[in-house]
Amino acid sequence: MNEATPDRELLEWLDALCTETITPEQQQKLTERLKADPQARQVYLSYVDVHLGLRRLAVSTPAHAATEVAPLAAPAAQPITAPNRPMRAAVLGLLALAASLCFYLLATRNDPGDVSDTPPVRPTVYLASMAGARFFGEIAPPIASPLAMRRDYVLLSGMAEIRFPTGASAIVEGPAVFRILSDSSMGLDVGQCSVHAPPGAEGFRVETQQANVVDRGTRFSIKVSETSETEVHVIEGAADLYRNTPGATPAKEPAEALARLNSQEARGLADDSRTIRELDFSAAGYRGGLPDRVISYEATEHPAGGVENLMSVTVQRDGKPLTYHAPSLIGVDPTYFRGGDQTDRNGHLTAGGELPARRTDVLRDNSLVTGLINPGGSPQPLTSDPVMNVPEDPQHRNAPGLAIRFARPVINGPGPDVVLFEMQTVTNPADGDAFHVSPLVFAEGLKSYTVRGFDIAMTSSEAKKLASFRLYRFNAPIGSLEELQQAECQPTPLRRNFRMLATGIDLSRLGYPAGAAVEGLFLQDAADDDHKFDPVYIGGLPR
Amino acid sequence: MSESVAALQSEARYEAFLSLFARDRERIFGYIYSLLPNHADAEDAFQRSSLLLWREFDKFDPQRSFLAWACGVSANEVRNTLRTQRRDRLRFDDELVGQLALDRIQQLEQHNERFDALQVCLAGLKPADHELVRAAYAGGNTLGEYAKATGRALQSLYNRMTQLRRILFECVERKRAAGGRFA
């Protein structure tokens, strides 16, 4: 930051420059000022960065916005001297992409936990973030969207973090039924909720059928059972517990609280609203934040609609949301593939058009429409090194699945270390296809684990519609990478109405210690249903 | 040299270029735009620079910074633009372009950090302001359409957008000064 605050006149000129409404006179003054004042040049360069950044970001169609597709301004690429036609086409494609770099999409739900120092204060109660949230009968509301007052929200599973204008926040865990009552209160019919009311947000209230819990500047958890019994555990600070009298004005408490709970105290109010009892305090029900996960991703939009190339992915690691731009992710190379024993009717390859010369490149690029799908599976995850003999030894059958090797080792850090994207349609499991993840080489302490729910599932508003693509089907089962490369396959018509799901793989869950360098993974469908998983992009997170 | 060896070398060269260019293309465009702050001009210069970078890639010393080399090539392209094209648009003069080129190259390393900070700041805006930013920057006549759709005066939207740009600028600078952590 420049130490001196930029003056109003300079900012006016910069605004005029950015909006291309600058007059010759202003331009002359700006030029003179910039020449003479190094500080002003720094302000100019920073302002230009904001302007260009907004241009990059704002063409996106946020989930809560209109569905129009902003035009891509890709000037026609010029001929270029390149070694051969495919390369030339690739370079031209790159340049066309580069020329339109100002226009690509990016939504902005990046750091819900870091909005406090941004100048505008939200006037509404809004959904700040979610983790695996599934709502009954509806797609989850988009992140950052306002929540309607006095409307019942039925959270079937997962978690939703709600922010209030006063600064209070509440994390509701499904199954739960809740509603927003005002800028500083909410109702909870059933389910569990963790409340944090920082200084200035004292007085925040949670109403259940039996009780009103009024925050006095604290952290507490509240749980309402299906029989409407209310439990309150105060983690720190204090909270007052009132009886909720049917028909009483909700905004006012009775003169006296039933109980004041201080730090590390807990009370329960029975469903008759009369019996209050002491409970053993437990902090286990309090959730200070949402779990580490893939929060969102951004991708270029195909002119005909749907996302096409991954641009960035935002992942919460160690409680902090971090955005990784696609070029910084650690790519993978498939080193082994075996499908199921039967010919897979959905094929094993997808692409927007023709397949690349080296077919496994479908998993090496940033494209979300190219993928190496339907690897074989097993109900039980591996407990020893996957058998991957070439050629296959009939006495020791090769493991069905997909082995990948990272372009460089992925270092095990906090939270997800690898992101995996899957294409999915409405007839497939809404949570994503379950799959096993295993080490390529088992050692002491290492194990497989099964991913049973994607962080961004079909019911998430973050799951973007995928651009059209083709499936490539084979006439026989595919048992190796060589067969995948050599076997004849036929494209089927373009598929639509698919969405792009995403999840993270935490290397710690495989037993790797923090800081371990992991060179590759083995992935298998969990074989728990007729649907196999369909990876289209896998990338390691850089350290 | 056999044809296959030549092809492999060409492919390796292409992949090397692709990798470096993809990594730095946003910063290269930002560099060009800061010298030539008009979108049409900057896009033209960027495209010409991109082609030039590919053609000149054999001259690039891998021991050096690709970004610095690419910015040097692009700066020359910008100067060519200033010299050869019609002066029907407002542009900075050679002297200022030279000063900005020097200042900019020192600042480019922070480009991703600034962009990430901007995303965080933008996430703090209320939904209506989000929509306004999108409409204002989406290109075409979207701000006009947005004004009609929301029943707000176009001028008031322009004014609000000016405020938002300044708010975001100050927010980014604050976060930068605070040393926020971004991937």
XYZ file of C-alpha atoms in Angstrom:
726
model
C 0.000 0.000 0.000
C 1.187 3.425 -0.730
C 1.699 5.272 2.424
C -0.057 8.366 1.198
C -3.752 8.125 0.501
C -4.360 8.819 -3.170
C -6.053 12.145 -3.710
C -9.529 12.485 -5.083
C -8.432 14.068 -8.328
C -6.046 11.244 -9.168
C -8.749 8.667 -8.482
C -11.173 10.558 -10.695
C -8.705 10.463 -13.560
C -8.088 6.783 -13.001
C -11.805 6.057 -12.989
C -12.177 7.952 -16.216
C -9.256 6.034 -17.678
C -10.696 2.671 -16.660
C -14.108 3.483 -18.086
C -12.457 4.944 -21.193
C -14.223 8.242 -20.676
C -11.125 10.250 -19.954
C -10.936 13.624 -21.673
C -7.809 14.876 -23.449
C -7.348 17.435 -20.712
C -7.592 14.838 -17.962
C -5.258 12.564 -19.871
C -2.698 15.342 -20.129
C -2.909 16.084 -16.420
C -2.703 12.420 -15.545
C 0.341 11.978 -17.744
C 2.122 14.902 -16.117
C 1.239 13.697 -12.664
C 2.430 10.152 -13.312
C 5.690 11.343 -14.807
C 6.446 13.537 -11.823
C 5.171 11.376 -8.974
C 6.416 7.781 -8.405
C 3.795 7.349 -5.684
C 1.056 8.193 -8.146
C 2.477 5.634 -10.549
C 2.168 2.963 -7.873
C -1.433 3.973 -7.256
C -2.063 3.885 -10.993
C -0.630 0.361 -11.332
C -2.582 -0.937 -8.347
C -5.777 0.632 -9.626
C -5.238 -0.951 -13.016
C -4.850 -4.320 -11.302
C -8.215 -3.902 -9.590
C -9.799 -2.869 -12.864
C -8.356 -5.810 -14.786
C -9.142 -8.182 -11.961
C -12.769 -7.106 -11.952
C -12.904 -7.572 -15.667
C -11.661 -11.122 -15.233
C -14.021 -11.846 -12.416
C -17.159 -10.056 -13.330
C -17.972 -11.694 -16.611
C -18.847 -14.732 -14.606
C -22.443 -15.588 -14.152
C -22.704 -16.097 -10.442
C -25.154 -18.778 -9.501
C -27.578 -16.254 -8.115
C -27.391 -14.005 -11.135
C -29.170 -13.991 -14.426
C -28.284 -16.850 -16.721
C -27.089 -14.789 -19.627
C -23.725 -15.733 -21.014
C -21.340 -12.861 -21.392
C -19.718 -12.614 -24.810
C -16.214 -13.906 -25.158
C -14.033 -11.437 -26.959
C -11.540 -13.638 -28.704
C -9.936 -11.827 -31.601
C -9.175 -14.077 -34.511
C -5.782 -15.625 -34.116
C -3.281 -14.987 -36.854
C -1.257 -17.603 -38.710
C 1.766 -18.706 -36.851
C 4.873 -20.597 -37.782
C 4.747 -23.795 -35.839
C 6.293 -27.206 -36.233
C 3.218 -29.011 -37.425
C -0.495 -28.606 -37.774
C -1.649 -30.054 -34.477
C 0.877 -27.953 -32.652
C -0.099 -24.911 -34.608
C -3.719 -25.511 -33.811
C -2.866 -25.927 -30.180
C -0.855 -22.719 -30.096
C -3.596 -20.846 -31.900
C -6.061 -22.226 -29.432
C -3.858 -21.097 -26.627
C -3.507 -17.648 -28.089
C -7.210 -17.322 -28.662
C -7.685 -18.341 -25.081
C -5.055 -15.903 -23.976
C -6.597 -13.113 -25.974
C -9.819 -13.605 -24.155
C -8.196 -13.788 -20.771
C -9.831 -10.613 -19.631
C -13.217 -12.111 -20.076
C -13.179 -15.379 -18.337
C -15.302 -16.325 -15.487
C -14.811 -16.283 -11.831
C -17.335 -16.074 -9.094
C -16.319 -14.586 -5.868
C -17.303 -16.770 -2.962
C -13.762 -16.955 -1.775
C -13.327 -16.077 1.806
C -16.489 -15.996 3.802
C -14.437 -15.820 6.918
C -12.638 -12.701 5.918
C -15.266 -10.165 5.129
C -15.170 -8.224 8.315
C -12.764 -5.577 7.100
C -14.432 -4.983 3.787
C -16.233 -1.685 3.933
C -19.856 -2.487 3.079
C -21.898 -4.086 5.800
C -24.348 -6.656 4.507
C -27.861 -5.500 5.277
C -29.242 -9.010 5.068
C -28.860 -12.385 6.621
C -27.001 -14.507 4.134
C -25.601 -17.943 3.533
C -21.863 -17.584 3.999
C -20.695 -21.098 3.208
C -21.745 -24.713 3.073
C -20.208 -28.146 3.381
C -22.072 -31.025 1.786
C -25.358 -29.219 2.393
C -28.444 -30.871 0.935
C -31.765 -29.120 1.261
C -35.097 -30.852 1.003
C -36.743 -30.361 -2.350
C -34.396 -27.701 -3.644
C -30.881 -27.023 -4.781
C -28.896 -25.427 -1.995
C -29.094 -21.629 -2.162
C -25.986 -20.078 -3.701
C -23.227 -19.001 -1.374
C -23.520 -15.313 -0.453
C -27.210 -15.259 -1.292
C -29.613 -13.666 1.181
C -31.884 -15.975 3.113
C -35.601 -15.306 3.175
C -37.173 -14.239 6.431
C -39.557 -16.631 8.183
C -39.220 -19.312 5.583
C -38.547 -22.863 6.704
C -35.271 -24.281 5.437
C -34.975 -28.041 5.691
C -31.326 -29.036 5.752
C -31.234 -32.785 5.194
C -27.508 -33.224 5.691
C -24.270 -31.312 5.705
C -23.635 -27.915 7.184
C -24.594 -24.355 6.384
C -23.002 -21.254 7.873
C -25.277 -18.239 8.220
C -24.042 -14.717 8.808
C -26.123 -11.993 10.386
C -25.672 -8.244 9.896
C -24.799 -7.838 13.558
C -21.700 -9.982 13.063
C -23.134 -13.110 14.630
C -22.775 -16.374 12.782
C -24.490 -19.722 13.134
C -23.476 -23.080 11.729
C -26.473 -25.342 11.299
C -25.889 -29.076 10.932
C -28.362 -31.304 9.175
C -30.760 -32.823 9.631
C -32.257 -29.559 10.805
C -35.210 -27.289 10.221
C -34.490 -23.618 10.724
C -35.712 -20.200 9.731
C -34.443 -16.653 9.919
C -36.574 -14.497 12.194
C -34.766 -11.177 12.094
C -31.341 -9.604 11.622
C -30.391 -10.949 15.030
C -32.464 -14.054 15.597
C -33.256 -17.411 14.122
C -35.559 -20.291 14.836
C -34.467 -23.902 15.161
C -37.209 -26.555 15.206
C -34.910 -29.511 15.148
C -31.210 -30.103 14.627
C -27.969 -28.705 15.890
C -26.523 -25.233 15.640
C -23.313 -23.549 16.789
C -23.486 -19.831 17.433
C -20.725 -17.280 17.710
C -21.629 -13.758 18.686
C -18.540 -11.536 18.719
C -18.499 -8.222 20.581
C -21.260 -6.067 19.179
C -23.484 -9.014 18.395
C -24.603 -9.665 21.968
C -28.316 -10.316 22.215
C -28.380 -12.722 19.310
C -31.199 -15.171 19.889
C -32.043 -18.715 18.888
C -35.661 -19.707 19.386
C -36.814 -23.274 19.688
C -40.300 -24.461 20.425
C -39.468 -24.658 24.110
C -36.750 -22.110 24.693
C -35.193 -18.854 23.728
C -31.451 -18.777 24.070
C -30.052 -15.283 24.134
C -26.387 -14.838 23.539
C -24.543 -12.511 25.864
C -21.391 -12.432 23.841
C -20.244 -15.969 23.568
C -19.966 -19.231 21.729
C -22.533 -21.873 22.380
C -24.089 -24.905 20.780
C -27.756 -25.719 20.826
C -29.386 -28.988 19.953
C -33.087 -29.600 19.511
C -34.164 -33.210 19.466
C -37.071 -34.589 17.495
C -39.064 -34.487 20.712
C -38.211 -30.779 20.933
C -36.016 -31.077 23.991
C -33.483 -28.280 23.895
C -29.864 -28.637 25.028
C -27.530 -25.678 25.375
C -23.771 -25.927 25.961
C -21.840 -22.687 26.477
C -18.276 -22.890 25.260
C -17.236 -19.451 26.429
C -18.934 -16.267 27.603
C -22.537 -16.537 28.742
C -26.032 -17.192 27.483
C -29.471 -16.779 29.027
C -32.106 -19.439 28.730
C -35.751 -18.393 28.633
C -38.908 -20.395 28.362
C -40.589 -19.853 25.018
C -44.214 -19.184 25.821
C -46.540 -20.014 22.942
C -48.080 -16.862 21.566
C -45.601 -14.562 23.262
C -44.004 -11.788 21.280
C -40.871 -13.407 20.035
C -38.727 -10.328 20.232
C -39.118 -9.890 23.948
C -37.867 -12.106 26.693
C -39.666 -12.500 29.961
C -38.253 -10.357 32.714
C -36.189 -13.143 34.187
C -34.208 -15.867 32.547
C -34.704 -19.449 33.620
C -30.979 -19.750 33.852
C -27.813 -17.976 32.980
C -25.240 -20.343 31.616
C -21.613 -19.437 31.949
C -18.596 -20.878 30.259
C -18.531 -24.691 30.218
C -22.043 -25.056 31.600
C -24.919 -26.908 29.988
C -28.682 -27.116 30.558
C -31.541 -28.978 29.032
C -35.147 -27.856 28.762
C -37.618 -30.693 28.424
C -40.332 -30.706 25.839
C -42.918 -29.593 28.396
C -40.945 -26.351 28.826
C -41.135 -26.745 32.560
C -38.342 -29.023 33.523
C -34.868 -27.602 33.352
C -31.995 -29.876 34.142
C -28.270 -29.662 34.438
C -26.276 -31.531 31.862
C -22.686 -32.596 31.655
C -20.957 -29.970 29.598
C -19.541 -31.095 26.287
C -17.736 -28.989 23.721
C -18.030 -31.766 21.154
C -21.229 -30.366 19.693
C -19.764 -26.965 18.996
C -18.416 -26.363 15.527
C -16.168 -23.364 15.139
C -16.013 -23.606 11.373
C -16.836 -25.782 8.436
C -14.556 -28.723 7.654
C -11.741 -28.413 5.177
C -13.086 -29.137 1.707
C -13.338 -28.010 -1.898
C -15.448 -24.865 -1.669
C -15.892 -23.852 -5.280
C -14.232 -23.782 -8.661
C -14.257 -21.565 -11.705
C -14.023 -22.538 -15.321
C -14.254 -20.994 -18.735
C -17.676 -20.959 -20.324
C -18.205 -22.607 -23.681
C -19.933 -20.236 -26.126
C -22.811 -22.713 -26.374
C -23.129 -22.865 -22.605
C -21.623 -24.950 -19.843
C -18.198 -24.937 -18.308
C -15.238 -26.212 -20.242
C -11.739 -25.544 -18.866
C -10.860 -25.359 -15.208
C -9.486 -21.975 -14.203
C -9.219 -22.128 -10.467
C -10.377 -24.063 -7.479
C -10.940 -22.743 -3.977
C -10.173 -25.155 -1.186
C -10.402 -24.708 2.546
C -7.227 -26.017 4.151
C -6.587 -25.703 7.842
C -9.667 -23.519 8.106
C -8.485 -21.038 5.491
C -9.989 -20.688 2.031
C -7.240 -20.716 -0.589
C -7.658 -20.238 -4.309
C -5.400 -22.190 -6.657
C -5.203 -21.169 -10.282
C -5.316 -24.150 -12.602
C -1.784 -23.724 -14.010
C -0.401 -23.970 -10.496
C -2.010 -27.364 -9.822
C 0.137 -30.481 -10.099
C -1.039 -32.454 -13.100
C -1.325 -36.223 -13.344
C -0.401 -38.876 -15.838
C -2.424 -42.100 -15.931
C 0.038 -44.977 -15.635
C -2.403 -47.870 -15.447
C -6.041 -48.508 -16.272
C -8.339 -51.456 -16.084
C -12.095 -51.278 -16.540
C -14.594 -53.865 -15.412
C -14.797 -57.420 -16.680
C -17.747 -56.528 -18.886
C -17.803 -54.000 -21.688
C -18.839 -50.696 -20.161
C -21.794 -49.299 -22.075
C -20.755 -45.788 -21.171
C -17.244 -46.156 -22.507
C -14.068 -44.934 -20.899
C -13.213 -41.705 -22.656
C -14.924 -38.361 -23.080
C -13.965 -35.335 -25.146
C -15.544 -32.184 -26.497
C -14.702 -33.311 -30.031
C -12.043 -35.669 -31.356
C -9.882 -37.634 -28.975
C -6.287 -36.488 -28.558
C -3.582 -38.529 -30.286
C -2.471 -39.867 -26.940
C -5.755 -40.795 -25.411
C -4.644 -40.610 -21.799
C -4.046 -36.905 -22.333
C -7.728 -36.527 -21.509
C -6.702 -36.600 -17.863
C -3.644 -34.412 -18.262
C -5.307 -31.259 -19.536
C -7.390 -28.636 -17.737
C -10.468 -29.518 -19.718
C -13.472 -30.668 -17.729
C -15.125 -32.316 -20.718
C -12.237 -34.678 -21.397
C -11.998 -37.570 -18.994
C -10.928 -41.128 -18.363
C -14.126 -42.516 -16.952
C -15.581 -45.710 -15.567
C -12.470 -47.372 -14.216
C -13.091 -50.774 -12.716
C -14.059 -51.172 -9.111
C -14.230 -53.369 -6.098
C -16.566 -53.420 -3.107
C -13.560 -53.740 -0.837
C -10.713 -51.248 -1.006
C -7.163 -52.461 -1.450
C -5.165 -53.541 1.563
C -1.947 -54.262 -0.330
C -0.153 -52.990 -3.423
C -2.377 -53.005 -6.497
C -1.426 -55.718 -8.976
C -0.590 -53.977 -12.238
C 1.328 -56.481 -14.340
C 1.907 -55.890 -18.018
C 1.037 -58.239 -19.539
C -1.450 -59.486 -17.012
C -0.550 -62.670 -15.173
C -3.611 -64.955 -15.318
C -2.628 -66.367 -11.942
C -2.641 -62.924 -10.357
C -5.412 -60.816 -11.824
C -4.691 -57.174 -12.216
C -6.559 -54.788 -9.962
C -9.455 -52.981 -11.597
C -8.991 -49.230 -11.389
C -6.809 -46.318 -12.385
C -3.290 -45.456 -11.293
C -2.077 -41.906 -11.588
C 1.327 -40.388 -11.131
C 1.729 -36.716 -10.256
C 3.960 -34.526 -12.400
C 5.859 -33.858 -9.201
C 5.230 -35.254 -5.729
C 2.314 -33.829 -3.789
C 3.277 -32.854 -0.271
C 0.781 -33.866 2.377
C -0.508 -30.672 3.956
C -3.576 -29.807 6.015
C -6.980 -30.689 4.573
C -7.410 -31.758 0.967
C -4.171 -32.296 -0.960
C -5.644 -33.420 -4.260
C -8.770 -32.241 -6.072
C -10.826 -34.565 -8.228
C -13.600 -33.526 -10.589
C -16.311 -35.848 -11.821
C -19.021 -35.424 -14.438
C -22.462 -36.435 -13.256
C -26.036 -36.275 -14.459
C -29.362 -36.326 -12.647
C -29.797 -40.069 -12.995
C -26.490 -40.683 -11.196
C -26.009 -40.578 -7.414
C -26.569 -37.012 -6.220
C -23.634 -37.153 -3.804
C -21.254 -38.284 -6.547
C -19.962 -41.773 -7.256
C -18.190 -43.366 -4.321
C -14.592 -44.377 -4.970
C -11.638 -45.870 -3.112
C -8.284 -44.115 -2.892
C -5.194 -46.220 -2.158
C -1.450 -45.737 -2.011
C 0.427 -47.056 -5.021
C 2.789 -48.759 -2.625
C 1.552 -49.821 0.767
C 3.854 -49.348 3.730
C 3.360 -49.492 7.434
C 0.614 -47.137 8.503
C -0.776 -46.643 5.002
C -4.312 -47.666 4.089
C -7.096 -47.074 1.599
C -10.087 -44.894 2.236
C -13.374 -44.398 0.493
C -14.800 -41.088 -0.652
C -18.555 -41.467 -0.387
C -19.725 -37.919 -0.874
C -18.334 -35.155 -3.055
C -17.785 -31.748 -1.489
C -19.565 -30.175 -4.432
C -22.409 -32.570 -5.144
C -25.327 -32.445 -7.552
C -27.436 -30.612 -4.983
C -24.840 -27.888 -4.544
C -25.345 -24.575 -6.242
C -21.599 -24.661 -6.903
C -21.951 -27.644 -9.260
C -21.807 -25.979 -12.635
C -23.439 -27.215 -15.784
C -20.938 -28.904 -18.061
C -20.491 -28.044 -21.727
C -21.616 -30.704 -24.192
C -19.258 -33.601 -24.772
C -18.992 -36.981 -26.461
C -18.674 -40.393 -24.904
C -16.336 -42.828 -26.620
C -17.514 -46.414 -26.344
C -15.502 -49.576 -26.893
C -16.667 -52.912 -28.219
C -14.851 -54.959 -25.594
C -13.696 -54.615 -22.010
C -10.600 -52.473 -21.598
C -7.904 -54.093 -19.527
C -4.876 -51.887 -20.007
C -3.653 -48.502 -21.136
C -2.460 -50.112 -24.342
C -5.950 -51.376 -25.114
C -7.348 -47.993 -24.191
C -5.005 -46.424 -26.734
C -5.331 -49.014 -29.491
C -8.886 -50.328 -29.338
C -11.425 -49.009 -31.744
C -14.040 -46.786 -30.153
C -17.055 -44.897 -31.398
C -18.266 -41.504 -30.302
C -21.848 -41.162 -29.234
C -23.789 -37.953 -29.712
C -22.974 -35.004 -27.532
C -24.150 -35.344 -23.984
C -25.874 -32.501 -22.202
C -27.331 -31.821 -18.800
C -24.290 -33.003 -16.925
C -22.860 -31.134 -13.991
C -19.348 -30.933 -12.669
C -18.820 -32.239 -9.158
C -15.642 -31.817 -7.172
C -14.118 -33.235 -4.065
C -10.829 -33.292 -2.226
C -8.563 -36.179 -1.292
C -6.810 -35.812 2.033
C -3.549 -37.750 1.990
C -3.582 -37.885 5.780
C -6.579 -40.182 5.548
C -4.377 -42.639 3.665
C -2.032 -42.621 6.614
C 0.649 -40.375 5.150
C 2.326 -38.188 7.754
C 2.346 -34.400 7.393
C 4.972 -33.339 4.894
C 5.143 -36.737 3.175
C 5.816 -36.577 -0.566
C 3.291 -38.671 -2.488
C 4.094 -39.577 -6.073
C 0.850 -41.199 -7.147
C -2.442 -42.826 -6.161
C -4.615 -45.757 -7.125
C -8.316 -45.072 -7.639
C -11.147 -47.590 -7.876
C -14.866 -47.309 -8.131
C -16.462 -48.453 -4.868
C -18.704 -50.858 -6.813
C -21.619 -50.045 -4.547
C -24.093 -49.522 -7.363
C -24.385 -49.603 -11.144
C -22.687 -46.247 -11.499
C -18.933 -45.982 -11.782
C -17.077 -42.820 -11.060
C -16.018 -40.550 -13.861
C -12.869 -38.530 -13.214
C -12.262 -35.760 -15.703
C -9.651 -33.748 -13.837
C -7.286 -34.648 -11.022
C -4.711 -32.233 -9.696
C -2.425 -32.023 -6.709
C -2.352 -28.860 -4.632
C 1.029 -27.174 -4.547
C 2.582 -26.562 -1.200
C 18.717 -35.333 -37.331
C 15.936 -37.799 -37.891
C 12.428 -36.575 -38.465
C 11.205 -38.197 -35.276
C 13.925 -36.562 -33.158
C 13.114 -33.203 -34.705
C 9.442 -33.731 -33.984
C 10.182 -34.613 -30.383
C 12.319 -31.534 -29.966
C 9.606 -29.389 -31.500
C 7.039 -30.876 -29.214
C 9.229 -30.323 -26.172
C 9.790 -26.724 -27.261
C 6.083 -26.216 -27.718
C 5.263 -27.711 -24.346
C 7.900 -25.569 -22.679
C 6.446 -22.451 -24.264
C 2.905 -23.477 -23.434
C 3.760 -24.073 -19.835
C 5.554 -20.746 -19.370
C 3.081 -18.721 -21.347
C 0.044 -20.218 -19.622
C 1.592 -19.459 -16.249
C 2.338 -15.828 -17.023
C -0.230 -14.759 -19.598
C -2.341 -12.781 -17.156
C 0.651 -10.884 -15.911
C 1.814 -10.215 -19.453
C -1.562 -8.800 -20.368
C -1.590 -6.726 -17.194
C 1.819 -5.407 -18.090
C 0.720 -4.405 -21.577
C -2.512 -2.832 -20.380
C -0.718 -0.719 -17.809
C 1.377 0.786 -20.620
C -1.489 1.001 -23.057
C -4.600 1.534 -20.952
C -7.232 0.994 -23.576
C -8.716 -2.456 -23.893
C -8.867 -2.665 -27.653
C -5.278 -1.423 -27.991
C -4.034 -3.681 -25.231
C -5.716 -6.764 -26.665
C -4.247 -6.080 -30.081
C -0.800 -5.560 -28.620
C -1.176 -8.640 -26.469
C -2.045 -10.827 -29.397
C 0.837 -9.502 -31.468
C 3.159 -9.963 -28.509
C 1.954 -13.524 -27.990
C 2.759 -14.422 -31.561
C 6.092 -12.676 -31.316
C 6.951 -14.547 -28.135
C 6.283 -17.850 -29.844
C 8.362 -16.898 -32.870
C 11.219 -15.624 -30.710
C 11.057 -18.413 -28.179
C 14.298 -19.935 -29.512
C 16.079 -16.815 -28.271
C 14.762 -17.158 -24.746
C 17.405 -18.172 -22.230
C 15.785 -20.710 -19.864
C 18.138 -19.531 -17.128
C 16.349 -16.186 -17.123
C 12.866 -15.218 -16.035
C 10.334 -15.902 -18.769
C 8.106 -13.144 -17.436
C 10.871 -10.549 -17.584
C 11.792 -11.640 -21.098
C 8.147 -11.645 -22.217
C 7.579 -8.192 -20.750
C 10.635 -6.890 -22.559
C 9.341 -8.224 -25.862
C 5.882 -6.861 -25.109
C 7.203 -3.421 -24.183
C 8.817 -3.173 -27.597
C 5.555 -4.172 -29.183
C 3.759 -1.476 -27.212
C 6.283 1.116 -28.380
C 5.746 -0.019 -31.956
C 2.044 0.430 -31.458
C 2.565 3.944 -30.152
C 4.800 4.856 -33.076
C 2.982 3.287 -35.958
C -0.712 3.475 -35.221
C -3.006 6.401 -35.742
C -3.227 8.777 -32.839
C -6.985 8.744 -32.668
C -6.930 7.397 -29.139
C -5.501 8.909 -26.014
C -2.221 7.310 -25.112
C 0.701 7.830 -22.813
C 3.889 9.177 -24.366
C 7.146 7.260 -24.715
C 8.694 8.770 -21.627
C 5.844 7.737 -19.342
C 5.608 4.307 -20.946
C 9.283 3.834 -20.130
C 8.752 4.862 -16.503
C 5.698 2.647 -16.104
C 7.463 -0.291 -17.727
C 10.178 -0.094 -15.089
C 7.754 0.308 -12.203
C 5.483 -2.432 -13.462
C 8.119 -5.090 -13.828
C 8.991 -4.665 -10.156
C 5.360 -5.067 -9.148
C 4.426 -8.055 -11.285
C 5.521 -10.666 -8.795
C 2.662 -9.532 -6.575
C 0.091 -9.894 -9.328
C -1.462 -13.171 -8.168
C -1.440 -12.016 -4.587
C -3.346 -8.885 -5.555
C -5.817 -10.849 -7.609
C -6.496 -13.230 -4.757
C -6.942 -10.289 -2.392
C -9.410 -8.786 -4.843
C -11.477 -11.969 -4.815
C -11.614 -11.901 -1.054
C -12.636 -8.246 -1.064
C -15.252 -8.846 -3.701
C -16.706 -11.671 -1.647
C -17.361 -9.097 1.064
C -19.662 -7.013 -1.081
C -23.369 -7.338 -0.697
C -25.153 -9.350 -3.404
C -26.589 -6.289 -5.144
C -23.112 -4.823 -5.527
C -21.856 -8.152 -6.815
C -24.480 -8.011 -9.489
C -23.578 -4.462 -10.330
C -19.897 -5.319 -10.743
C -20.780 -8.204 -12.993
C -23.079 -6.046 -15.062
C -20.579 -3.200 -15.322
C -17.705 -5.404 -16.421
C -19.468 -8.065 -18.425
C -19.069 -6.155 -21.664
C -21.744 -5.162 -24.146
C -24.640 -3.172 -22.809
C -25.193 -5.188 -19.698
C -25.100 -2.210 -17.341
C -27.839 -0.532 -19.356
C -29.831 -3.731 -19.299
C -29.199 -4.052 -15.599
C -30.466 -0.491 -15.055
C -33.667 -1.332 -16.896
C -34.124 -4.609 -15.070
C -33.639 -3.046 -11.659
C -35.405 0.232 -12.398
C -32.390 2.240 -11.304
C -30.965 5.244 -13.064
C -27.954 4.405 -15.192
C -26.000 7.339 -13.809
C -26.558 6.217 -10.237
C -25.211 2.800 -11.198
C -22.120 4.384 -12.731
C -21.637 6.387 -9.564
C -22.015 3.342 -7.377
C -19.585 1.422 -9.573
C -17.037 4.182 -9.122
C -17.485 3.918 -5.362
C -17.139 0.156 -5.493
C -13.950 0.325 -7.522
C -12.431 2.616 -4.931
C -13.693 0.507 -2.041
C -12.168 -2.585 -3.596
C -8.934 -0.784 -4.362
C -8.611 0.303 -0.745
C -9.569 -3.160 0.500
C -6.923 -4.815 -1.682
C -4.292 -2.377 -0.497
C -5.264 -3.004 3.112
C -5.028 -6.741 2.672
C -1.727 -6.425 0.905
C -0.392 -4.256 3.681
C -1.647 -6.748 6.247
C 0.137 -9.549 4.411
C -2.927 -11.758 3.907
C -2.289 -15.371 3.003
C -3.402 -16.541 -0.371
C -2.495 -19.624 -2.299
